[in-house]
Amino acid sequence: MESESKWESVLGTRYCRGSPLLYILSEKNKTLVWRQLWIWLAEAEKELGLTQVTEDAINEMKAAKEMIDWNELRAEERKLKHDVMAHNHVYGRMCPSAAGIIHLGATSCYVQDNADCIVIREAVQYLLKRMALVLSRLGDFAERTKSEVTVGRTHYQAASLTTIGKRTCIWIQDLLIAFKELERFMEEQRFRGIKGATGTQDSFMTLFEDDEERVEALDDLVTEKAGFKKRFAISGQTYTRQQDVLLVNSLATFAAAAKKMCMDIRVLQAMGELLEPFEESQIGSSAMPYKRNPMKSERVCSLARQLLTLPQMALNTMAEQGLERTLDDSAGRRMMIAEGLLNTNAILLIIQNISEGLSVRSGVVAKNVREEMPFLALEKALMYLCQEGVDRQKAHATIRSTALDAKEKGDVDLEEMFSAPFYDTVRLRVLDLASSPLHFTGRCVSQTERFLSHELRPTISAYLENNDEKVELEV
Amino acid sequence: MESESKWESVLGTRYCRGSPLLYILSEKNKTLVWRQLWIWLAEAEKELGLTQVTEDAINEMKAAKEMIDWNELRAEERKLKHDVMAHNHVYGRMCPSAAGIIHLGATSCYVQDNADCIVIREAVQYLLKRMALVLSRLGDFAERTKSEVTVGRTHYQAASLTTIGKRTCIWIQDLLIAFKELERFMEEQRFRGIKGATGTQDSFMTLFEDDEERVEALDDLVTEKAGFKKRFAISGQTYTRQQDVLLVNSLATFAAAAKKMCMDIRVLQAMGELLEPFEESQIGSSAMPYKRNPMKSERVCSLARQLLTLPQMALNTMAEQGLERTLDDSAGRRMMIAEGLLNTNAILLIIQNISEGLSVRSGVVAKNVREEMPFLALEKALMYLCQEGVDRQKAHATIRSTALDAKEKGDVDLEEMFSAPFYDTVRLRVLDLASSPLHFTGRCVSQTERFLSHELRPTISAYLENNDEKVELEV
Amino acid sequence: MESESKWESVLGTRYCRGSPLLYILSEKNKTLVWRQLWIWLAEAEKELGLTQVTEDAINEMKAAKEMIDWNELRAEERKLKHDVMAHNHVYGRMCPSAAGIIHLGATSCYVQDNADCIVIREAVQYLLKRMALVLSRLGDFAERTKSEVTVGRTHYQAASLTTIGKRTCIWIQDLLIAFKELERFMEEQRFRGIKGATGTQDSFMTLFEDDEERVEALDDLVTEKAGFKKRFAISGQTYTRQQDVLLVNSLATFAAAAKKMCMDIRVLQAMGELLEPFEESQIGSSAMPYKRNPMKSERVCSLARQLLTLPQMALNTMAEQGLERTLDDSAGRRMMIAEGLLNTNAILLIIQNISEGLSVRSGVVAKNVREEMPFLALEKALMYLCQEGVDRQKAHATIRSTALDAKEKGDVDLEEMFSAPFYDTVRLRVLDLASSPLHFTGRCVSQTERFLSHELRPTISAYLENNDEKVELEV
Amino acid sequence: MESESKWESVLGTRYCRGSPLLYILSEKNKTLVWRQLWIWLAEAEKELGLTQVTEDAINEMKAAKEMIDWNELRAEERKLKHDVMAHNHVYGRMCPSAAGIIHLGATSCYVQDNADCIVIREAVQYLLKRMALVLSRLGDFAERTKSEVTVGRTHYQAASLTTIGKRTCIWIQDLLIAFKELERFMEEQRFRGIKGATGTQDSFMTLFEDDEERVEALDDLVTEKAGFKKRFAISGQTYTRQQDVLLVNSLATFAAAAKKMCMDIRVLQAMGELLEPFEESQIGSSAMPYKRNPMKSERVCSLARQLLTLPQMALNTMAEQGLERTLDDSAGRRMMIAEGLLNTNAILLIIQNISEGLSVRSGVVAKNVREEMPFLALEKALMYLCQEGVDRQKAHATIRSTALDAKEKGDVDLEEMFSAPFYDTVRLRVLDLASSPLHFTGRCVSQTERFLSHELRPTISAYLENNDEKVELEV
């Protein structure tokens, strides 16, 4: 059947097209990791003295590792209705010397759960690099625009001036918090290790004739072979699904930051101040071909919304796990973990593209600043008046009335606004200042510089590779 | 690249394998529905007097409808980054007489949103039939077990007796509520119709030279051709996403009912009273091959958990739609609607299989009833004592003490339990009754019969086809 | 302790201050409903022939119904750790003739669950009236503004013209869908009735000596006394929590509609086109006293966000109910149901206030229309050119280029824009039309009129009382 | 109006009765923290050379700090509809010398957001102590039961043996993960500091005549006075709501762990193996007075379910914050943060009570172990056979068949089970082992000991106070 004749997830066909994650999360990679785990187990068992595990067996396993006959596997799965046993049987048929010792002492979760740990780590490492790149690009944009004055907005209403770079730092800081959460997940992630059916390591105690030290050593050795620094001290049949909660929470935290940034861009594009990149031949809409719709930012918001629901799944999966393990985690985790990682990847691709092509419509930005200047000058006047000893509440009331009058009239003349005698003591200072918008932006420039150099760059530098490649988006 | 080398959603590859929904939700079906919508639009425009739409154009469109060149389509999409325009161009190249009038007066949402309405309706109709079948099977099970006495459980603790059939009716009633919600969705579902870019039908007013009646007629005519009874009176660019909320809420309501039923089955299987069907060659666990794990019910709980999160997506998508339309609905809807429908399908397949093979372990059930009988007899005694005029609070206290003593002792003898003089007036009635468990089940039999005949059967009968096919589950 | 020294929910102290719901959901009302349920039960049991229930007992119960000694109740609850038994004991002490027959044959859920049904119904009836009032006010606003032309916006970008009244109908239609959901909940809401400990009515069969007809009649009679048309045929210990799901889904659907409307208002206020009402002495911000922040609409969005999470609680509560009942519904339902109803009330108060004072800044609206006119004229030109037989794709491309040139230049002259020979055949029609914005709004006026008269007014009329009272908001 | 006549949140009246959190989260504490923040600001401004801030002003502020006239405050709030300004005015009237300098240079968020930081920190510190206490109690229980053998359960079905203490460590480990998340939140929590209306510190630059160093110093100084080690480098008007996400995620992670533990206890109580504490005079149910319902564990599950929904609110609040700040965070945060902290407190009280009174029904536990022993012996046989060189797949198949035969027959005799010649080589070892259940529990004892001493105790020790007080629960 042609692939167009059946539903496929848009995450695979559309939003992550070409991403390495599609392979990392594939059946093939899972199969190879399972086999690798069986090899590590056999090696470690042999190293710790189990004579039934022979050099030949291990060599056969290594030699056959990459050979996968999918038809045979599928047939065996249909027969056994148990995927680990099916893989075990098929692999065993390829390695006759190993057939009796593949999976020796282990339960399904040895391969399933440890493979999940490995696959998740691979994916998270990839995502951290991409995230660092996005943060770096946004840092460059903030650097370039750190002195470009713009109207700050609270309640979506004009407020004190800020700079575009400073505002970008708000976005970066939020993304950076998510980056650090995900980085910490990776650093703290624990391997399930060698724990047996209900986590007691009983089958391994039998194998090693009640020698606790060798069982503990086996757990350490496989953990080390798999490249993990930490493993769980305690487990049921699986590693605790709290670890999934921590992963998904990190991803959702990222999604929240990305969605906030992109909603801001959408609003700023509506106000004419920013333009997300627009591909040459892109058509705005079928009826209004000249429209510049912020479709990329909208898509991020849309994708993020799904990611934001995943903590519910992760938390409820954790909360509903029964005793040493119930299987009601399985199907949901297959969806939640893969889709969470892919969706994060999809968003990263888009926001990299946005950060690489985001353009400021400086004319509009400056015009909006000019229109707000009289009101901002009033705010300065409030400060100056207080400095001059005028009661703050009284100044506040007078200024409010001046401002509302001006708003009513519509067309505002700066000098006229301050013509009342009440402003005598501060008029000159105010009018002088009003000629230089950057003076209204407080410490924006230095805050931006300091944040980029002291917080952003040091945090991401280890993850940045020499990467000049730009993301092009196919819609 | 072989399909195992890249991630695919398990909903497609595993849980809905072979389902017609995979086609209904496919690119191909979408493409055909879009073309059909263009044909209906052209027909209706012609019927209402637009002379630029010719018979030839319509005939060409019909002739070319099924011919899809995916490579050309993909190339055009990459070029235009606008899928509707790409489809329009490609279709137009195949129908030269129609090239100028395909999509005449319409915006993208004419095909996108109306196609969504059609595809969703097709899928919902399919799901309703499957749901009716499951309900019918469960009704048969309830009928068969309506007199099989079992220990009722509140707080998971033994409580008054009930029958297995009566308990099954609790499951059925919950599922039936969901069925009626989904049925009502289908009956009330509205077509978007012919509304134009911001819902004002302005382009159609231009086309029809301000003749409101013909524009209204056009909207009616296309709605009718598409087989819908209702259409929205008001729309922005899209139909209101409240309609998606209603759909997803229905599906989540179903998921909640299915999850409750399957968690009950899991607990009852833990108590040894019920067994979900177990395939011949199925392997329980790799280490404990004789285990009968309720893996199907567990999978339902797992799948359902995802479905339960979807209302968050639907509600937030609705809540965040801006003004006449923002595109932040798009990517999320692609996932949410398709996955919601597929996940429902997946659950239905499993619970049909369960309902077809659910077996009662009558020995265990009866043993558990016997063990609870002394305590249930005490409860009867409470009622009888009240009938005899003993103060309820006093009776309550005495009985509590008798019961706790018995619980303490462990082994309970029925006659001994009622040997105290306090029970003189009711002893005979109680002991007599205790010999017949069904007498402790109140109206279970008649409630079951009445519910099946008066509520279940009439509600689902219209959806039942002659279907004896059983579901076999792979994996 | 003064009330300021301990936390209280802001729903009670701030957002629903003065609302009748606070009483409906109070301990006192619950207590009175419980007692009323005991009276109805006693009456019905007596009417159906239970001689142990005497006229005197019933009279005593009625006489004592309103007398509540909270200290005694609290003490009894602390002693028994079982609230229904505590209420039963206390009520029994006040009615010595009734002490033995209060609650006769019933379990706790007889009063708890049926009281929930009654309290929810009262609250929903109240909310429906308030909702109808809000819809009516919004209908008035739509009527007033049905011909006021404004720039339609898709992707928050200027699109075809619409009218303010037409846009308001989008909001109304969404709210109306929620209204109908809630109305349907009320109409379909079922009473739990008389079902006994695990829903088998066994205790009542004992009381009525296995006379099924009288037990059925008892169920009907109490349902009727409580004013319900429908009751559940099947129950466990409680009514199925699916009914709570349906309630909460309705409220969340309302929240989504309210949030969408208020986010639109916030964006339109940012664009200067709309102003939500602003109280005389309200202070915009402490630093910028002249700001007009859409704080009311913002608050609606904030409150709605909580309501949008409630379906998760309701669905999971339903999904996790075990067998004939588990108590893990209790604490959560106490929060979810009360807070869901109160939050809905809070939002309704605010959006009523908004709908009563929403003002259009017509100058800004008209200015924005003028600025978009050249581009809208281009869209018309596209239609006309197609009518003239120009190929749609070619026209589309040319118009796109004209539009992008104009956007680039910034200042757009309408006549100059159409000076190219390509527009010769349509220039006059376009320029003529461009002088009358309402001509660009298609069927906005008639759509609005028809929707208000055919859909809105008939749906809400039964719920509208003579109510001219305006909502004033504190805080 | 008596308090029973209006709704109050059960979190305050019932589940957190008497908790210090009710004060920490009260209006009064908020008011005092605001005033303290104004004092710190004035002190710091004075220390850094602002001469308009006088010693007298500061002294007046300190003297008046504790004097709160709630009626005056409420009246002012009603008048101004702006709570910070109202508090400012009222405080100013009490401190005439300070009236002009209270809040000097600041915006509302200086007090609101920084007070939130302080209140949250206080609450989190309190919760961490309570959590440590619960963990300690559970650790004691694990220590006591580390060698008590019990049937491990996967899929809720009997699996390999484990010990009760080992299983308890699963619960502890999950709770400990949540504890560490919350501890990390506290350690990383940042103060908003002195940032001004849109985060630019512009008003402070004006106050300090563009002296950046003094403005930076002011930010540091107030942060230090407030007892925080870190502050945000970048902010909009408020601190980023990512920080709230991190808080709420921690609490939800705790809720998931608590719910898992309590659901386990409920299932184990259903199986008769564990009993949560039951108060002397507690009544099980009105109809079945002898029932031992796990009502406390059920309540934890119910409360936890609400906590599990809060990340949705926190994440969406973060995601929807617009530009330098929108006010749609406000109402929701008032509910989400307070209720999240209180709900956590409520759960902690219950699980402390449970952990202090949890009792093992050793007879039932041992009986269940005995019944599973034959099957566990089979599992051992599988290992031994493999050690003897029998092919694993073959052994697996034979053992499965032996087990299924035994399950079918019902009554299992251990010796008979192993009578087939196939078991000759391992029979003696198996039968010998089967006489000692603890030998089937692998490393349970040492895992438990090591986990408690190496992971649990070191993590919580700093939070443990000398606390022997037991929690008594009022229902």
Short mmCIF file of C-alpha atoms in Angstrom, two decimals, chain B residues 143 169 446-459:
data_model
loop_
_atom_site.label_atom_id
_atom_site.label_comp_id
_atom_site.label_asym_id
_atom_site.label_seq_id
_atom_site.Cartn_x
_atom_site.Cartn_y
_atom_site.Cartn_z
CA GLU B 143 -27.23 -11.45 30.27
CA CYS B 169 -24.21 -3.13 33.64
CA SER B 446 -34.35 -7.58 37.27
CA GLN B 447 -32.24 -4.42 37.16
CA THR B 448 -29.97 -6.15 34.66
CA GLU B 449 -32.79 -7.43 32.50
CA ARG B 450 -34.59 -4.14 32.50
CA PHE B 451 -31.48 -2.10 31.78
CA LEU B 452 -30.47 -4.34 28.86
CA SER B 453 -33.90 -4.39 27.28
CA HIS B 454 -34.99 -0.82 28.02
CA GLU B 455 -31.79 1.17 27.78
CA LEU B 456 -28.99 -0.72 26.09
CA ARG B 457 -30.61 -2.57 23.21
CA PRO B 458 -32.84 0.27 21.92
CA THR B 459 -29.94 2.72 21.97
#
